[in-house]
mmCIF file of C-alpha atoms in Angstrom:
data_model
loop_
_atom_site.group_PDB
_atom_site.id
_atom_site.type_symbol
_atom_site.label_atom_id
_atom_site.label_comp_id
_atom_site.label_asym_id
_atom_site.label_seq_id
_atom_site.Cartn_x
_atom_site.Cartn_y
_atom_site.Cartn_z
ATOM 1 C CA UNK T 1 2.209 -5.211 -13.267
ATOM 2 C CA UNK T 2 -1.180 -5.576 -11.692
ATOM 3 C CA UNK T 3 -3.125 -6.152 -15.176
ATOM 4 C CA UNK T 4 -1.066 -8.071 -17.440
ATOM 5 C CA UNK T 5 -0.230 -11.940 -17.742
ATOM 6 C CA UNK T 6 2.488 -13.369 -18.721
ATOM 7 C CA UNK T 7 4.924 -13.392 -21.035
ATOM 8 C CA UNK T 8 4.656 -9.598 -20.683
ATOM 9 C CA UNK T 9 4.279 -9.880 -16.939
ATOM 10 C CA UNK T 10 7.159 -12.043 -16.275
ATOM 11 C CA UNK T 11 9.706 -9.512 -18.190
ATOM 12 C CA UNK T 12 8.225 -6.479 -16.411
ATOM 13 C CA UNK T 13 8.314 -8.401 -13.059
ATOM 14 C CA UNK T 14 11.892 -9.809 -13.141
ATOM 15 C CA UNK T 15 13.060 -6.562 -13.847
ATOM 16 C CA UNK T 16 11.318 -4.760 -10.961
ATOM 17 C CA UNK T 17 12.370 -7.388 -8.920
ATOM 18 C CA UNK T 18 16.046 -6.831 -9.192
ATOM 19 C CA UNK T 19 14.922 -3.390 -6.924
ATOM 20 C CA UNK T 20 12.557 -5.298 -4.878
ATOM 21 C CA UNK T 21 14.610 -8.006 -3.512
ATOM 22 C CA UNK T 22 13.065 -8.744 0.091
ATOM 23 C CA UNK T 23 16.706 -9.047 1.470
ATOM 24 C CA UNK T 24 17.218 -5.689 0.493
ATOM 25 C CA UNK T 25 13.871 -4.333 1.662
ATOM 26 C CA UNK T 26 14.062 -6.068 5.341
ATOM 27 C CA UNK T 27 17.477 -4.597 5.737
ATOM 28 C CA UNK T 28 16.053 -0.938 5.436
ATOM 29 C CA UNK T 29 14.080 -1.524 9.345
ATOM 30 C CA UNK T 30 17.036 0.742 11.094
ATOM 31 C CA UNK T 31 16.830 3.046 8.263
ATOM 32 C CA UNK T 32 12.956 2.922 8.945
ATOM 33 C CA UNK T 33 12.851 2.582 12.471
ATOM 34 C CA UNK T 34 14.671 6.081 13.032
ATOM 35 C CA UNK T 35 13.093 7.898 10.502
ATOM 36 C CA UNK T 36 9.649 6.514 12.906
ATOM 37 C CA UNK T 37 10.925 7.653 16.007
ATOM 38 C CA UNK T 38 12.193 11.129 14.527
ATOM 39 C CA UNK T 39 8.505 12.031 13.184
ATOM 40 C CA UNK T 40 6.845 10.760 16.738
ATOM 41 C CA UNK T 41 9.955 13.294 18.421
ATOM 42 C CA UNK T 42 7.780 15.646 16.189
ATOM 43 C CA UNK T 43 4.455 15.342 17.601
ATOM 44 C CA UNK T 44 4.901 13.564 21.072
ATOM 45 C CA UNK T 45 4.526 16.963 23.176
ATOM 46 C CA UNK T 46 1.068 17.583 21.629
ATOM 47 C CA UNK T 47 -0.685 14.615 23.593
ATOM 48 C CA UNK T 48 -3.153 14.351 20.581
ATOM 49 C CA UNK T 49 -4.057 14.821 16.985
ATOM 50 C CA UNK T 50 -4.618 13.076 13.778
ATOM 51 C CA UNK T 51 -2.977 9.606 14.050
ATOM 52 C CA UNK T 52 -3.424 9.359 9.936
ATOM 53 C CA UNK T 53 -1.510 12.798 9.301
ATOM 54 C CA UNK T 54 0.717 12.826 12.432
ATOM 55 C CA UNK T 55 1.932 9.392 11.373
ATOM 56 C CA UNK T 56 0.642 6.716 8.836
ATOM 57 C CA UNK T 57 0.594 8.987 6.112
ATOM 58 C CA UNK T 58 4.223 10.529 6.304
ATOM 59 C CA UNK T 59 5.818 6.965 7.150
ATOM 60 C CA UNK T 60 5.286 5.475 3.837
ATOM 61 C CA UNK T 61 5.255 8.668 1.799
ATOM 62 C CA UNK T 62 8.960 9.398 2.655
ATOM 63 C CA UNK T 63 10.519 5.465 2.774
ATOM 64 C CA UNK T 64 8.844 4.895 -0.988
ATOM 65 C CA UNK T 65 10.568 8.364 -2.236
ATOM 66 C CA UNK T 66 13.682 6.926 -0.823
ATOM 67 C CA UNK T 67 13.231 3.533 -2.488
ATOM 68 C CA UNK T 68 12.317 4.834 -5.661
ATOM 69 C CA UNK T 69 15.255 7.633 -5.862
ATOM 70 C CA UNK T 70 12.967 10.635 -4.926
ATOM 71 C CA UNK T 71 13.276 13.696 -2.828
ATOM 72 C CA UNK T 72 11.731 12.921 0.568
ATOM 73 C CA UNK T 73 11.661 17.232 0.916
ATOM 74 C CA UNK T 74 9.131 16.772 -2.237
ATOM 75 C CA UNK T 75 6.815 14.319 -0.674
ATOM 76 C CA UNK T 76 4.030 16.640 0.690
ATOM 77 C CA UNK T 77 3.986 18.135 -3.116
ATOM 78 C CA UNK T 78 3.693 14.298 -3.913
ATOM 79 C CA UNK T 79 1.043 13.718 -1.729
ATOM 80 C CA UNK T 80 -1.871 15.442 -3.887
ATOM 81 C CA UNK T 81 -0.327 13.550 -6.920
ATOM 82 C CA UNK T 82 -1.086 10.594 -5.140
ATOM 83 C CA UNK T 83 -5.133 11.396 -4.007
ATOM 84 C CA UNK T 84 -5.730 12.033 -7.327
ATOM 85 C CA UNK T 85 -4.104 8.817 -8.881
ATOM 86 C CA UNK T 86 -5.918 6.917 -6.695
ATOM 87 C CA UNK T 87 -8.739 9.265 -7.136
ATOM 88 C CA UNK T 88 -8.970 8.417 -10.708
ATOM 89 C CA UNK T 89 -8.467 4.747 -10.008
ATOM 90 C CA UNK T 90 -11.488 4.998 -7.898
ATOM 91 C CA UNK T 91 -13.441 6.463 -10.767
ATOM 92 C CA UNK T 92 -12.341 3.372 -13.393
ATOM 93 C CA UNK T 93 -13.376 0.896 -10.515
ATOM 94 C CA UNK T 94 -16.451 2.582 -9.887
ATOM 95 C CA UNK T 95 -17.266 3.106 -14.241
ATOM 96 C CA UNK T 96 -16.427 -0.983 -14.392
ATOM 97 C CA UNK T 97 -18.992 -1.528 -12.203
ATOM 98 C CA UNK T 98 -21.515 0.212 -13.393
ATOM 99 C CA UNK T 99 -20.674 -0.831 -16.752
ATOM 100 C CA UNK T 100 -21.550 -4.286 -15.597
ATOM 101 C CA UNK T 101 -24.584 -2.823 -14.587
ATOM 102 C CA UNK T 102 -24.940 -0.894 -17.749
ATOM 103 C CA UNK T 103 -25.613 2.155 -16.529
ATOM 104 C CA UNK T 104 -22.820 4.248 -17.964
ATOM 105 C CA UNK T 105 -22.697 6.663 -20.778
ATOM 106 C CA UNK T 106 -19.716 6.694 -23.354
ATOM 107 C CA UNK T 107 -19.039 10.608 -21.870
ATOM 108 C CA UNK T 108 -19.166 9.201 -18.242
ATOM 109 C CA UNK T 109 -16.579 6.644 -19.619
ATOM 110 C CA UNK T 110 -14.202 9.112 -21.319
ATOM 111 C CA UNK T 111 -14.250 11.179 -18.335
ATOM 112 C CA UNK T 112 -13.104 8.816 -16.180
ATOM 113 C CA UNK T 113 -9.948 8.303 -18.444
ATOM 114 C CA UNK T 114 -9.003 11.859 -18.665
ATOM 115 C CA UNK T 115 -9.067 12.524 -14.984
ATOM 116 C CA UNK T 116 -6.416 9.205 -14.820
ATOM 117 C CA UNK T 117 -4.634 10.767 -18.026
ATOM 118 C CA UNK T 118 -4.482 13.905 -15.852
ATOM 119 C CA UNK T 119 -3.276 12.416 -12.651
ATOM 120 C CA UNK T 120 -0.777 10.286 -14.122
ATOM 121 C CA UNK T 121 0.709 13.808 -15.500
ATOM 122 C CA UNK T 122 0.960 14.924 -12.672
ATOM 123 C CA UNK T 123 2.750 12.075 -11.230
ATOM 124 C CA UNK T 124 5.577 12.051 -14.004
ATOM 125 C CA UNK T 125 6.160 15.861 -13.241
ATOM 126 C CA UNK T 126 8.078 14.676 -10.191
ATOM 127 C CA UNK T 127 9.947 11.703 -12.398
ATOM 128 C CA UNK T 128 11.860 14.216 -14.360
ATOM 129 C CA UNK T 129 15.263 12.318 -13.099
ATOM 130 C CA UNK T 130 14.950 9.590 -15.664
ATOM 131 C CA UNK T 131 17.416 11.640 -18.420
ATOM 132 C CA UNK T 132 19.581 12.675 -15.932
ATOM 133 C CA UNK T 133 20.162 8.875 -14.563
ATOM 134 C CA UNK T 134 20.543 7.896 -18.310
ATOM 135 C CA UNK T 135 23.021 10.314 -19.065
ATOM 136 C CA UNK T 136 24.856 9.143 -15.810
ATOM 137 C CA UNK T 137 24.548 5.766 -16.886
ATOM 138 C CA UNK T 138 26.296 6.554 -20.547
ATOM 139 C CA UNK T 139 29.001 7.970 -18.921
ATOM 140 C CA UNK T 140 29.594 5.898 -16.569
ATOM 141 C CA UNK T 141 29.464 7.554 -13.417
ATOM 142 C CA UNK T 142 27.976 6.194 -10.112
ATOM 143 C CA UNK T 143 24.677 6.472 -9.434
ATOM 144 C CA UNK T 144 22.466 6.388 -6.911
ATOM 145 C CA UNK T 145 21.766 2.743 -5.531
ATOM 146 C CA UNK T 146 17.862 3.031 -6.338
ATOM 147 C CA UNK T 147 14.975 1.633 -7.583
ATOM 148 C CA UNK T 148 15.010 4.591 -10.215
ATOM 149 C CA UNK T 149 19.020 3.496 -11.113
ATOM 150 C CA UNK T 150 17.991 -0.400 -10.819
ATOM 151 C CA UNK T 151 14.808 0.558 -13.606
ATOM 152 C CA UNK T 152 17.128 2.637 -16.119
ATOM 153 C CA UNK T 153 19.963 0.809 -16.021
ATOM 154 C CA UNK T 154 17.617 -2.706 -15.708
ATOM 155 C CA UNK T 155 18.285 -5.539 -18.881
ATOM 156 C CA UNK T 156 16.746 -8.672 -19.823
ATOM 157 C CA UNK T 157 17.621 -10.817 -22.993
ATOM 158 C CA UNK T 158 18.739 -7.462 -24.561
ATOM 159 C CA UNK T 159 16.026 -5.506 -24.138
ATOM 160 C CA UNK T 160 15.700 -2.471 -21.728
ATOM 161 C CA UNK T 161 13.240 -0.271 -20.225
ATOM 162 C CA UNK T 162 11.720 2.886 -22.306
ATOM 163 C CA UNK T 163 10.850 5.922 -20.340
ATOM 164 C CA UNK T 164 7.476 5.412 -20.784
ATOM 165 C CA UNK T 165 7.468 2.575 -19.304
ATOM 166 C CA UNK T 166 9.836 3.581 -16.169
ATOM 167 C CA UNK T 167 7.250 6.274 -15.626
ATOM 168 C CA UNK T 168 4.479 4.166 -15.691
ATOM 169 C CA UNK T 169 6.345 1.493 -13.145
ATOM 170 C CA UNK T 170 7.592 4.669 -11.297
ATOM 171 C CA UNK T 171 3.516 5.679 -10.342
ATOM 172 C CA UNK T 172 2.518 2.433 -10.042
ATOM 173 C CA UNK T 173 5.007 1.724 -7.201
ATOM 174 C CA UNK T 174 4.553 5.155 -5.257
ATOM 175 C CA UNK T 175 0.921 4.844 -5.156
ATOM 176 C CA UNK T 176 1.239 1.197 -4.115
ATOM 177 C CA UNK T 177 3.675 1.439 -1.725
ATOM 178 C CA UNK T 178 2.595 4.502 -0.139
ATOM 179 C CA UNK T 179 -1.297 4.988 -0.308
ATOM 180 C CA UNK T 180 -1.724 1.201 0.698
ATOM 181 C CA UNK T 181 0.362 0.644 3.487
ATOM 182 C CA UNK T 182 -0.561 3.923 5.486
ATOM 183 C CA UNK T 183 -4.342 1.928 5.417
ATOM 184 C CA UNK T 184 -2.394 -0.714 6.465
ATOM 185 C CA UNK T 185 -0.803 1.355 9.786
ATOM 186 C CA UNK T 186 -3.910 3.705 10.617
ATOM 187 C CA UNK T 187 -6.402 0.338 10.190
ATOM 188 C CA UNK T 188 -4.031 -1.514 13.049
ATOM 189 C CA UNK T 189 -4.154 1.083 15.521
ATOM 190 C CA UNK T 190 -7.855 1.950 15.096
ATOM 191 C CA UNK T 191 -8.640 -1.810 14.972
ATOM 192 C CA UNK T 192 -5.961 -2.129 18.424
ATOM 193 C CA UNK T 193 -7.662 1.166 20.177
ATOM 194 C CA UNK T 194 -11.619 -0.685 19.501
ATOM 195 C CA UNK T 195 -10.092 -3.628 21.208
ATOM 196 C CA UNK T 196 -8.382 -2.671 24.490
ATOM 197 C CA UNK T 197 -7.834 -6.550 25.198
ATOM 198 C CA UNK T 198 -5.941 -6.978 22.175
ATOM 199 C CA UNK T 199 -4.137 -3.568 22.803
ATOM 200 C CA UNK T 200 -2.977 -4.947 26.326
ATOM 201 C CA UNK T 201 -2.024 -8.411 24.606
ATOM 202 C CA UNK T 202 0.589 -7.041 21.904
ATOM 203 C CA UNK T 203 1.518 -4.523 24.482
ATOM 204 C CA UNK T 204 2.508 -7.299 26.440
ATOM 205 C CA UNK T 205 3.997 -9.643 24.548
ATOM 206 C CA UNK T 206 5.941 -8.274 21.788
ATOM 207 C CA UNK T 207 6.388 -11.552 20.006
ATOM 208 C CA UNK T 208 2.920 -10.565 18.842
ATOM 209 C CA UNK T 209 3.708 -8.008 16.846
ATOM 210 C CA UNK T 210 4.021 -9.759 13.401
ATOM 211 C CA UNK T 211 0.742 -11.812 14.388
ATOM 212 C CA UNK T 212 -0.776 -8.182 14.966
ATOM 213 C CA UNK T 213 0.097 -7.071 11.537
ATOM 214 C CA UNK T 214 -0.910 -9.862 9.839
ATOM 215 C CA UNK T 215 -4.599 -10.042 11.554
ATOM 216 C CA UNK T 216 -4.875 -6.707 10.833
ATOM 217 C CA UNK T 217 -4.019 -7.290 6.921
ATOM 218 C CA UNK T 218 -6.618 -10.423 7.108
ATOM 219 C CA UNK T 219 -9.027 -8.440 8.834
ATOM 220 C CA UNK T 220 -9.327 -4.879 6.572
ATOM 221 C CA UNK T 221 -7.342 -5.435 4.014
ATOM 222 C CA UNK T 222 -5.635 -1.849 2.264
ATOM 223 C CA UNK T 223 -7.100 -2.659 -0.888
ATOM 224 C CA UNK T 224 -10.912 -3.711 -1.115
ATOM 225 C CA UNK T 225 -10.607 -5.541 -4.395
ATOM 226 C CA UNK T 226 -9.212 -5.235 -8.101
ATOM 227 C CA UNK T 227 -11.099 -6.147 -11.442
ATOM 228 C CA UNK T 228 -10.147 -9.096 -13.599
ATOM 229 C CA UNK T 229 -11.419 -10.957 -16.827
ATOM 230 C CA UNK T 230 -12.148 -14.121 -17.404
ATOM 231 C CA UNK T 231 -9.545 -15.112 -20.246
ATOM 232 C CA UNK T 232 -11.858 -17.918 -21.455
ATOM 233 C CA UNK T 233 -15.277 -19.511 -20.541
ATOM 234 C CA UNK T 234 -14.933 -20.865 -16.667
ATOM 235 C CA UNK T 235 -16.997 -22.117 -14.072
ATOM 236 C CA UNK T 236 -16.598 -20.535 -10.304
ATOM 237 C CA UNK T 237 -18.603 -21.869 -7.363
ATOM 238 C CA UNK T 238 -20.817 -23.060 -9.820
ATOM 239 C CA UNK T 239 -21.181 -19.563 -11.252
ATOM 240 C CA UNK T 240 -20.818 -19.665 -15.377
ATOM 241 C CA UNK T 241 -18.099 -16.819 -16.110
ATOM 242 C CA UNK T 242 -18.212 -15.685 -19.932
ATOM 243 C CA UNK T 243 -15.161 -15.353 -21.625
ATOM 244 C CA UNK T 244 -14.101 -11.394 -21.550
ATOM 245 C CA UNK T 245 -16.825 -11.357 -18.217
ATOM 246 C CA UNK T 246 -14.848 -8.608 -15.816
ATOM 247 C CA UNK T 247 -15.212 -10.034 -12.391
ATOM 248 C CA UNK T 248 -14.146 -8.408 -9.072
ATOM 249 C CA UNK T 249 -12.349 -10.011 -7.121
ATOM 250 C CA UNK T 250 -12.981 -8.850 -3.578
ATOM 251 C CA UNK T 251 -9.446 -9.551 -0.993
ATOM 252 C CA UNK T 252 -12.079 -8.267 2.442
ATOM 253 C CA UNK T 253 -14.538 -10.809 1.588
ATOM 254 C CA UNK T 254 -11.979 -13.874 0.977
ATOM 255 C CA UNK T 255 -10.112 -12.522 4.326
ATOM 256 C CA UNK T 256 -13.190 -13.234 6.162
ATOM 257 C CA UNK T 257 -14.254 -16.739 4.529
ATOM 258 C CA UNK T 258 -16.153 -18.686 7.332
ATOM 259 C CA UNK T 259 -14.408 -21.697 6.405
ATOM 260 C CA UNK T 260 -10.928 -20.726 6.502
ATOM 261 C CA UNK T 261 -11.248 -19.061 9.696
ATOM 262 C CA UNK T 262 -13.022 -19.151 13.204
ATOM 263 C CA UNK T 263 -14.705 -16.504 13.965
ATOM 264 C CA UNK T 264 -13.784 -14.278 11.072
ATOM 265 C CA UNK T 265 -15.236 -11.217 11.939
ATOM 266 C CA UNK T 266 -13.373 -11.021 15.553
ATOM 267 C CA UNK T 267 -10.127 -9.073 15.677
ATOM 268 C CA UNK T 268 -7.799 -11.615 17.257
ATOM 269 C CA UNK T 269 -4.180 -11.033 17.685
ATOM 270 C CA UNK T 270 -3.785 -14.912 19.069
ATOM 271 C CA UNK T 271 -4.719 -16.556 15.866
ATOM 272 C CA UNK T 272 -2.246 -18.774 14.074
ATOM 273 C CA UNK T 273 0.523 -16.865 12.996
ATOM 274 C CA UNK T 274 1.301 -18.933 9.709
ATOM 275 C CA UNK T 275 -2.186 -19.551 9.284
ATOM 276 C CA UNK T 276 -2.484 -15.672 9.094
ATOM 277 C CA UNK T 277 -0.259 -15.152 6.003
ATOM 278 C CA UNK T 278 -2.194 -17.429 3.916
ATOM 279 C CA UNK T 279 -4.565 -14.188 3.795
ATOM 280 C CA UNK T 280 -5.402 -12.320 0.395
ATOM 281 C CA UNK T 281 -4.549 -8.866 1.611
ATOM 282 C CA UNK T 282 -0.993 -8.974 -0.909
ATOM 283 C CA UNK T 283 -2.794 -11.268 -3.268
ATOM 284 C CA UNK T 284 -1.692 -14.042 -4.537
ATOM 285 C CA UNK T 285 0.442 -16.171 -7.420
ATOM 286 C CA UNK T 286 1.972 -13.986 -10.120
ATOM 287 C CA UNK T 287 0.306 -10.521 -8.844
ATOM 288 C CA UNK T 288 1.589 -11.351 -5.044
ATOM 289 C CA UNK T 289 2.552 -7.728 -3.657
ATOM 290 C CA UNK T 290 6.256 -7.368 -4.231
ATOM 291 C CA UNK T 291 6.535 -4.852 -1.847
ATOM 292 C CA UNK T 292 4.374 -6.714 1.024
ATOM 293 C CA UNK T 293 7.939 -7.461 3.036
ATOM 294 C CA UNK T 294 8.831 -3.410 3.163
ATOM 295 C CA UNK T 295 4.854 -2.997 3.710
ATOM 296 C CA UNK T 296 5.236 -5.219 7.181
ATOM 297 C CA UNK T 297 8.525 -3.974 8.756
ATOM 298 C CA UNK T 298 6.910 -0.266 8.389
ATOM 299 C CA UNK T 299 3.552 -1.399 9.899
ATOM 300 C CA UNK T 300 5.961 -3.768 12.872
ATOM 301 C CA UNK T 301 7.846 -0.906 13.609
ATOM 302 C CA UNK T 302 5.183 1.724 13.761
ATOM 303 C CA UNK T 303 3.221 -0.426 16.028
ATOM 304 C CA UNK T 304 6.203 -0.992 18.222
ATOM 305 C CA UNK T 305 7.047 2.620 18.715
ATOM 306 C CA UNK T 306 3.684 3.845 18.955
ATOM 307 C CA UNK T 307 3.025 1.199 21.775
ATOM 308 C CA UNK T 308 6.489 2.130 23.020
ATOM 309 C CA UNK T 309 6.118 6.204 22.887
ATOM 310 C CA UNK T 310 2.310 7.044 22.621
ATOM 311 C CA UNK T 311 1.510 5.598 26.474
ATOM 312 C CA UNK T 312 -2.219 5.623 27.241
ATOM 313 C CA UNK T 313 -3.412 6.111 23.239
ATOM 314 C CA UNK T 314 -7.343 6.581 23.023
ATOM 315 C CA UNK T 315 -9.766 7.858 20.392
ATOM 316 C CA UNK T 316 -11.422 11.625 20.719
ATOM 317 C CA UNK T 317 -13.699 10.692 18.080
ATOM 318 C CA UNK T 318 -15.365 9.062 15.388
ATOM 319 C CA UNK T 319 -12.756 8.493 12.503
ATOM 320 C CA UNK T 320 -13.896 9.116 8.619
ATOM 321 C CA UNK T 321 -13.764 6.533 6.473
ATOM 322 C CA UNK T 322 -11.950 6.645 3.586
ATOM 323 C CA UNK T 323 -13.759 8.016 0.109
ATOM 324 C CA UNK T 324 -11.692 5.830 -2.234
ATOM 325 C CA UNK T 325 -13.853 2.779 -2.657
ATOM 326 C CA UNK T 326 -10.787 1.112 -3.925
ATOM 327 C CA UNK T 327 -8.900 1.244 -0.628
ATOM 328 C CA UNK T 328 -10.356 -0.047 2.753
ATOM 329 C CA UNK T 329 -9.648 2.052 5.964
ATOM 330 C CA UNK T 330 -10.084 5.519 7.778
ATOM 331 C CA UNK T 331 -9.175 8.733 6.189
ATOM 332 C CA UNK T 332 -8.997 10.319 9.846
ATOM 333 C CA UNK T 333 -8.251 8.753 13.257
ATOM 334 C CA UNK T 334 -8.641 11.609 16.043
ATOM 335 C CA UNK T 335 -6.625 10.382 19.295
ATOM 336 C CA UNK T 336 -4.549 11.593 22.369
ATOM 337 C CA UNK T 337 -1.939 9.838 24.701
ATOM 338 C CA UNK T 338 -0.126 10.607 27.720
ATOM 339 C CA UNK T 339 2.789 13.428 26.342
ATOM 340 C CA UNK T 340 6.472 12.811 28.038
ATOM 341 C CA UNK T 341 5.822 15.449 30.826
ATOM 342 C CA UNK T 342 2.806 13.646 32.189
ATOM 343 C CA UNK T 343 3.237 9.962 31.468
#
């Protein structure tokens, strides 16, 4: 989905879509909402810990395995799948760069490949559910209502999806909807606990939540930027772009133009709220994130109950970034709040 154009891209995105509807995806909040509050009942007594692993990596993990037809008791085995996908993506970002800076080997090259062949075999060991859904399908039993049913059973003009490619689809859209918005989560409350003025305005005005996620998409943006290639001899800012030139396109750069915002490098929870979501954190046109409606009612609701539950949140330390230079954000966020018995 993210690397192909159309007419290939338009097939493999209607059909997605049909699971993706963002009807269906805003409707899952309650479903979302308690499964938020029973993970803080989980940790709340402690009074501190790991926001990343106490919260805005479970969050995500669980609600994609339910989208896409998965176990949710799997999803810590899933989780390593997932480092290592994104792992591997790091190492083809990080080979296309150098590559433009020619200074990668062929073995360097090939290496990179086999640790994504690897990963991505890892990932399909938990999509093993494809044959049974098929053989539901041909007999006509009901099946789950999933995005895993919605892909197998999925036609358009006659043609259908192979299991190849449901695999492939399948990984793409638990990485993506899992790795990306936990960034999304941990970056807001790190970005909210450096600001205590901004924490006190959402705190106090709820209508600010959406503007809160939004800034926080415009200001560190999940994903720092994807490769793409010029189709045919362009111009760009008055940069000449070869045909077959691989360019990256950086989202945290454009979020912070100058001239499309005041004061870009302030986090400000009062900017214009449509304004806001003219930001390239989902991208844009064709490649806009499908799953960017889902991504916002997790990151609303977390922020609402975290406000709501975690009274008197503060950082204990100095978080670690992230190592994956193709996502944006903290790997750890050390913090502690006023427990129940105290607050």
């Amino acid at each position: 989905l993210v690397s192909v154009d159309p007419p290939e891209h338009t097939f493999d995105r209607r059909l997605v879509n049909r699971a993706f509807t963002p009807a269906s995806l805003l409707a899952m909040e309650p479903q979302i909402t308690e499964l938020i509050d029973e993970i803080i009942d989980g940790f709340v007594d402690k009074g501190e810990g790991d926001f990343m692993q106490l919260l805005a990596v479970p969050v995500p993990l669980i609600v994609i395995a339910w989208l896409l037809g998965l176990d949710p008791d799997l999803v810590q085995q899933m989780r390593p799948r997932a480092d290592s996908v994104i792992a591997a993506n790091a190492l083809e970002q990080e080979e296309m760069a150098r590559q433009m800076a020619a200074e990668v080997e062929s073995e360097g090259r090939d290496a990179a490949r086999s640790t994504a062949s690897r990963s991505m075999s890892e990932v399909q060991y938990f999509l093993g559910t494809i044959a049974e859904r098929r053989a539901m399908h041909a007999a006509g039993e009901e099946m789950p209502q999933d995005t895993l049913t919605a892909l197998v059973t999925a036609e358009l003009n006659g043609r259908t999806l192979t299991d190849d490619e449901i695999i492939g689809f399948m990984g793409f859209l638990f990485i993506a909807g899992s790795a990306t918005t936990t960034q999304l989560i941990g970056n807001m409350i790190y970005r909210l606990l450096q600001n205590p003025d901004q924490m006190e305005l959402v705190k106090n005005n709820p209508d600010l939540y959406d503007t809160c996620v939004e800034e926080s998409l415009r200001y560190d943006a999940p994903v720092n930027g994807l490769f793409r290639t010029a189709v045919e001899d362009t111009e760009f800012l008055g940069v000449q772009v070869p045909k077959d030139t691989k360019v990256l396109c950086m989202f945290g750069s454009a979020n912070l133009d100058p001239e499309m915002w005041d004061e870009p490098e302030k986090f400000d929870v009062t900017r214009d709220y449509e304004k806001l979501k003219l930001h390239y954190a989902f991208g844009q046109g064709i490649h806009y994130c499908m799953g960017a409606p889902l991504a916002r009612v997790e990151a609303k609701v977390a922020l609402k109950l975290v406000l709501e539950r975690m009274p008197n949140l503060r950082l204990t330390g100095e978080p670690e970034e992230i190592s994956a230079p193709v996502l944006h954000g903290v790997e750890t966020l050390p913090v502690a709040w006023d427990p129940p018995s105290t607050s």
